[in-house]
Protein backbone atom coordinates (compact mmCIF):
# COMPACT_ATOMS: atom_id res chain seq x y z
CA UNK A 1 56.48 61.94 -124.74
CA UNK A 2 55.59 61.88 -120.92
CA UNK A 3 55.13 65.38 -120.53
CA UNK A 4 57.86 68.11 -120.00
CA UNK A 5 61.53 67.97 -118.06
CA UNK A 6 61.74 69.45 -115.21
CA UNK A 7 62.25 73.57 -115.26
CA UNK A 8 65.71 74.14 -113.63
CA UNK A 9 65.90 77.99 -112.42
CA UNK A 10 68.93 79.70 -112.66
CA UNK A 11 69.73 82.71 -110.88
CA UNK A 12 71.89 85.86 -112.57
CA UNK A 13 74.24 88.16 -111.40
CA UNK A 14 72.93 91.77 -110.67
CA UNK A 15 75.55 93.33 -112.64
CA UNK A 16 76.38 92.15 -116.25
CA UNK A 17 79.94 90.31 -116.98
CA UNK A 18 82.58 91.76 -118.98
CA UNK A 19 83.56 90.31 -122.50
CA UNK A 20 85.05 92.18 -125.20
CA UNK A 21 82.95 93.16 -127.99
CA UNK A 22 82.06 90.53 -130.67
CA UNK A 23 82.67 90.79 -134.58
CA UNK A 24 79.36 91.51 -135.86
CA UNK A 25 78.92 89.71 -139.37
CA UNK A 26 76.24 88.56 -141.26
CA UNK A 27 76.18 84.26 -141.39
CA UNK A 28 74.65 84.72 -144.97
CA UNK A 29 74.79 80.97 -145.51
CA UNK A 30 72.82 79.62 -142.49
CA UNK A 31 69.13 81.18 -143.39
CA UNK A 32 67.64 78.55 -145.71
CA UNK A 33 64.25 77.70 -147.38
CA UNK A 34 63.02 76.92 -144.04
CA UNK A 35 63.36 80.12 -142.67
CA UNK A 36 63.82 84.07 -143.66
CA UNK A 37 66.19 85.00 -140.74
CA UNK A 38 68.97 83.09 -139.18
CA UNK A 39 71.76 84.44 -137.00
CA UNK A 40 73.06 84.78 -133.58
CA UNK A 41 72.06 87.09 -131.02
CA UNK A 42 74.86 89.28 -131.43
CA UNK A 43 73.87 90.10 -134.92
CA UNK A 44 70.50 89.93 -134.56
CA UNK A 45 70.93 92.95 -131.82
CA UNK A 46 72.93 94.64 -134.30
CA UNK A 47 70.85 94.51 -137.38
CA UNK A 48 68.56 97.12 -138.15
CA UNK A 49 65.04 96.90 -138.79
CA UNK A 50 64.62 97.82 -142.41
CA UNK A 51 67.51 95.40 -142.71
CA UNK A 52 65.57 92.34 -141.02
CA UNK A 53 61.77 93.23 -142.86
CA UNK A 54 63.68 93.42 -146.16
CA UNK A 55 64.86 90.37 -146.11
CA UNK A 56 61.80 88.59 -144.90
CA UNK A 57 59.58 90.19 -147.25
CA UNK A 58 62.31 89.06 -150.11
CA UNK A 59 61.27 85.53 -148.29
CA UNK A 60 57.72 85.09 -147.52
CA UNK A 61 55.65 84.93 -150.53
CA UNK A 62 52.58 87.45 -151.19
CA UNK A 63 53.54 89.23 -147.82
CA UNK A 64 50.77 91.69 -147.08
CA UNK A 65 50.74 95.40 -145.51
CA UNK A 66 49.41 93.58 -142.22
CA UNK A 67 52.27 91.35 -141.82
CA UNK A 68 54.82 94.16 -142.65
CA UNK A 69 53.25 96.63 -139.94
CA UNK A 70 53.45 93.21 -137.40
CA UNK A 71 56.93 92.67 -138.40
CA UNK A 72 57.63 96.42 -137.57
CA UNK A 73 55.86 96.71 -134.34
CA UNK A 74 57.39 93.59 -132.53
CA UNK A 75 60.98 92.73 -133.85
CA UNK A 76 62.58 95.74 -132.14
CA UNK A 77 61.41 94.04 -129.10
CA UNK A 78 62.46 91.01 -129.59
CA UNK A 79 65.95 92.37 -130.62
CA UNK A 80 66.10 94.34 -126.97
CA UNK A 81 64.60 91.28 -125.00
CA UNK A 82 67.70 88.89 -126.60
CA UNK A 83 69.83 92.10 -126.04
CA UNK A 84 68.63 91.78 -122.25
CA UNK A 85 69.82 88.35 -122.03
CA UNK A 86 73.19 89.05 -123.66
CA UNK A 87 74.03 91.56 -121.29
CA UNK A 88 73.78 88.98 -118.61
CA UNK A 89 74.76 86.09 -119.81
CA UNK A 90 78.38 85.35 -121.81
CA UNK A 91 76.95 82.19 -122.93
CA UNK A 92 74.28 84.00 -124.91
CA UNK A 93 77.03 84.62 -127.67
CA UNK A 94 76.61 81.62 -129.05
CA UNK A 95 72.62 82.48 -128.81
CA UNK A 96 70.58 82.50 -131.96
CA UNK A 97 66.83 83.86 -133.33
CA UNK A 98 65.52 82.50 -135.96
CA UNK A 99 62.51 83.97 -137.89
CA UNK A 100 59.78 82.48 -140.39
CA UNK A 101 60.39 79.24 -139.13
CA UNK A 102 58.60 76.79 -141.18
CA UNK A 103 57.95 74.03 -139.24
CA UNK A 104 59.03 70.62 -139.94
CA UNK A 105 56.00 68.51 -140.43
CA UNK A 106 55.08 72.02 -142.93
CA UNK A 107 51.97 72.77 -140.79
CA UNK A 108 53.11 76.41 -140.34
CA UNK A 109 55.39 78.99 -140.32
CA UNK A 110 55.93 80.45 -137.03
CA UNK A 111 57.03 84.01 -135.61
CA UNK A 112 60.51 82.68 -134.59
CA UNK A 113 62.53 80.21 -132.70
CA UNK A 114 64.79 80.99 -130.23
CA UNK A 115 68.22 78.44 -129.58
CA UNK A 116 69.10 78.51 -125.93
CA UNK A 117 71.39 76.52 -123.93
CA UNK A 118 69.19 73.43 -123.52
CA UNK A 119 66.14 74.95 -124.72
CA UNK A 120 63.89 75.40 -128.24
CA UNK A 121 61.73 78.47 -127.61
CA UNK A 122 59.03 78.69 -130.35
CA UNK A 123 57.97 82.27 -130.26
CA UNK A 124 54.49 83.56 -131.21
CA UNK A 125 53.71 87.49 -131.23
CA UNK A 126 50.66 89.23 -131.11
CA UNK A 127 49.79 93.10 -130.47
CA UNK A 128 46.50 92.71 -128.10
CA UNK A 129 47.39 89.20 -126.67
CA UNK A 130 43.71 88.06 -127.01
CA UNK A 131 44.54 84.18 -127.46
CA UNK A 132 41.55 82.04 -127.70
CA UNK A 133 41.60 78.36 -126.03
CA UNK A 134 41.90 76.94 -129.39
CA UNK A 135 45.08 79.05 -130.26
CA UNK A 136 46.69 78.03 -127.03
CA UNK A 137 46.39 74.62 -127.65
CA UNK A 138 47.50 74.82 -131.65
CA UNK A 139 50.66 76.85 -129.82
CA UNK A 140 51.46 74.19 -127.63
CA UNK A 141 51.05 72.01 -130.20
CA UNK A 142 53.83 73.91 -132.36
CA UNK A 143 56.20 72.74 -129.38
CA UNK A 144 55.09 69.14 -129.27
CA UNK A 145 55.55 68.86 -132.85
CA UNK A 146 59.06 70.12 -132.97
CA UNK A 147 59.93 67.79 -129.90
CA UNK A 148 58.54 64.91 -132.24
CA UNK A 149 59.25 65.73 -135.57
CA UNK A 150 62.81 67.84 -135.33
CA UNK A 151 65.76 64.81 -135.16
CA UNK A 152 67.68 67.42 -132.65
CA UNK A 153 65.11 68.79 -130.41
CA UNK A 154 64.22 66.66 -127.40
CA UNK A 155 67.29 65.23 -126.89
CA UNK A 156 70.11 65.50 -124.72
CA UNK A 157 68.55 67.15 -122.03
CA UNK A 158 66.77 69.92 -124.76
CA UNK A 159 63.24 71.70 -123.28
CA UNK A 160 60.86 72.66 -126.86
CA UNK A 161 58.30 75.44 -125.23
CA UNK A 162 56.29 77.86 -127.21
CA UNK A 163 55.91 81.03 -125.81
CA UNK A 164 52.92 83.41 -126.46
CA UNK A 165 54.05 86.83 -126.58
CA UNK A 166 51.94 90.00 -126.22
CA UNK A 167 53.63 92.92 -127.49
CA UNK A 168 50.15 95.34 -127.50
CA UNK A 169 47.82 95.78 -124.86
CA UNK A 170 46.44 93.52 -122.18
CA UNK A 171 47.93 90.96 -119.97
CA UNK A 172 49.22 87.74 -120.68
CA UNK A 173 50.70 85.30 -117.80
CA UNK A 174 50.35 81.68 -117.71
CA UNK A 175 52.52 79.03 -117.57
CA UNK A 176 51.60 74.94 -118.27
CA UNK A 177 52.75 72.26 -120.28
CA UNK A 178 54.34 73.51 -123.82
CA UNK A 179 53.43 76.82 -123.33
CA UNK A 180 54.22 79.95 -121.91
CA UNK A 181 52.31 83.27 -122.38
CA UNK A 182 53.91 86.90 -121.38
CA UNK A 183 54.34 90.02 -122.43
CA UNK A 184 57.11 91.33 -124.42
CA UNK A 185 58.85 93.18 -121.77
CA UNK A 186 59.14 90.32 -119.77
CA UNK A 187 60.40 87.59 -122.40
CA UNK A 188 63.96 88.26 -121.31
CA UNK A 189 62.90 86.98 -118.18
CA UNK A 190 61.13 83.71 -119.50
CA UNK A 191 64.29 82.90 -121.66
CA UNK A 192 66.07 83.28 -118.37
CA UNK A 193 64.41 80.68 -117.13
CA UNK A 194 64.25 78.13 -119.29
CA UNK A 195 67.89 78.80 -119.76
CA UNK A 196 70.41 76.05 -118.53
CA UNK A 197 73.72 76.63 -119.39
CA UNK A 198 75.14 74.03 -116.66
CA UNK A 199 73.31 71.38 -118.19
CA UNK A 200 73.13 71.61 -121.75
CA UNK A 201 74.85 73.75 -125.09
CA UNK A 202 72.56 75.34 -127.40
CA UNK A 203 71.99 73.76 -130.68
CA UNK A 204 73.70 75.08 -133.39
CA UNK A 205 71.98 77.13 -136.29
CA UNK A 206 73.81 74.74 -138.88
CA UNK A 207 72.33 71.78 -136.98
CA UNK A 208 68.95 72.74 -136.46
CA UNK A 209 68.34 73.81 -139.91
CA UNK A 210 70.49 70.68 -141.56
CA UNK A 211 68.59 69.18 -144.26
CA UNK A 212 68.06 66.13 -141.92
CA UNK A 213 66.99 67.91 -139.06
CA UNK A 214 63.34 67.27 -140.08
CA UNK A 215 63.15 63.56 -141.12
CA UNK A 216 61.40 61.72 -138.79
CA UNK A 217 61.72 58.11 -138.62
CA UNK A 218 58.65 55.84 -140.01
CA UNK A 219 57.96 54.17 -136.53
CA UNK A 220 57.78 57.94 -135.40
CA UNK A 221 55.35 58.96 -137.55
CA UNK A 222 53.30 56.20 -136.74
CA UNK A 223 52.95 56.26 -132.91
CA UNK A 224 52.24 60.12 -133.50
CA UNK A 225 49.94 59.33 -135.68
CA UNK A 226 47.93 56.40 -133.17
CA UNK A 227 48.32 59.52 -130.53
CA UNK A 228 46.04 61.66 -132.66
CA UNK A 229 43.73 58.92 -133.51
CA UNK A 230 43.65 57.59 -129.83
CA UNK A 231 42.97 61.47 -128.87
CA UNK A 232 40.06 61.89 -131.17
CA UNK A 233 39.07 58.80 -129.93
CA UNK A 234 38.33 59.58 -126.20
CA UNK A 235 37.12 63.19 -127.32
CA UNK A 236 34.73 61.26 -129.34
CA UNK A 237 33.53 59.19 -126.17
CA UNK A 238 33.26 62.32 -124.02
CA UNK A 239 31.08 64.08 -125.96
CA UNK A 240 28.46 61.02 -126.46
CA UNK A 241 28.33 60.77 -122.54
């Protein structure tokens, strides 16, 4: 829990590889209760949008006309951004997007989570990008809390980064600890980045939604927990000076 690994960049060709064209079929199996969408980025490319909403309204309860018109204005985005990668990169077969990920410790259900080759990207969307200070840090908290509580994320050389994306108007580019901000266009490129191939594979969807994925250990728990209270602590003491 010392802070990040280091970011390894990776430079790509300027013309995409050659592969033949992949089966495109529907892992119907993988989604689960703990998310609405599950697949790799292949089929998540291929599948079209009233196809995707459908089945996430069928799995988020008491979804609202808001939700549905945010769902509609930013997945086709994030289908052509993990299109972008798969044009470039072979390895991005094995690639998969995950939406309506509830997370582990059930604090929330984020936008999606993206399985790279040595990376977790927790994705956040949002059509003007106006993030308050107190959003950024609950989003970088989303990645900290998957690094502690998810038994497969952290390890063997794995990176867990959220990434706040702006898919409306305004500007969004910052880069720190846990968290990445950007704009939609340009997530291709931030997945690029954090993508290391040479160093690690990507989880699996069956592994990273296994129903022991999210058990974290007692001792666990409790040094998280003497984090917060040790946080609150010297926040406590600041503000009394």
């Amino acid at each position: 829990m010392n802070g990040e690994r280091a970011l390894a960049e990776f430079s790509t060709s300027s013309s995409p590889p050659m592969f033949d064209a992949p089966v495109i079929q529907r892992s119907e199996d993988v989604a689960t209760d703990l998310c609405g969408w599950a697949d790799e980025f292949p089929v998540f490319r291929a599948a079209t949008l009233d196809e995707i909403v459908s089945t996430l309204t069928a799995f988020v309860r008491d979804t609202t006309p808001e939700q549905i018109r945010a769902w509609r204005g930013s997945i086709s985005g994030l289908q052509q951004q993990c299109g972008a990668v798969l044009d470039e990169r072979s390895s991005a077969q094995r690639y998969c997007a995950i939406l309506e990920y509830q997370m582990p410790d059930g604090s929330k259900r984020v936008d999606a989570v993206l399985l790279l080759s040595g990376a977790v990207l927790i994705v956040e969307m949002k059509g003007d990008g106006n993030w308050q200070p107190q959003y950024r840090e609950q989003a970088a908290d989303y990645a900290r809390r998957l690094f502690w509580f998810h038994r497969y994320c952290g390890e063997n050389n794995v990176r867990v980064h959220t990434v706040l994306v702006n898919y409306g108007y305004g500007e969004s580019d910052e880069e720190r600890d846990f968290l990445t901000t950007t704009r939609l266009e340009r997530l291709s490129e931030v997945m690029k980045r954090f993508d290391q191939p040479e160093i690690a594979p990507p989880l699996t969807l069956e592994r990273f939604l296994s129903a022991d994925a999210c058990q974290p250990s007692p001792s666990l728990v409790q040094a998280v927990r003497a984090i917060f209270r040790n946080t609150r602590s010297q926040r406590s003491n600041e503000s009394m000076k």
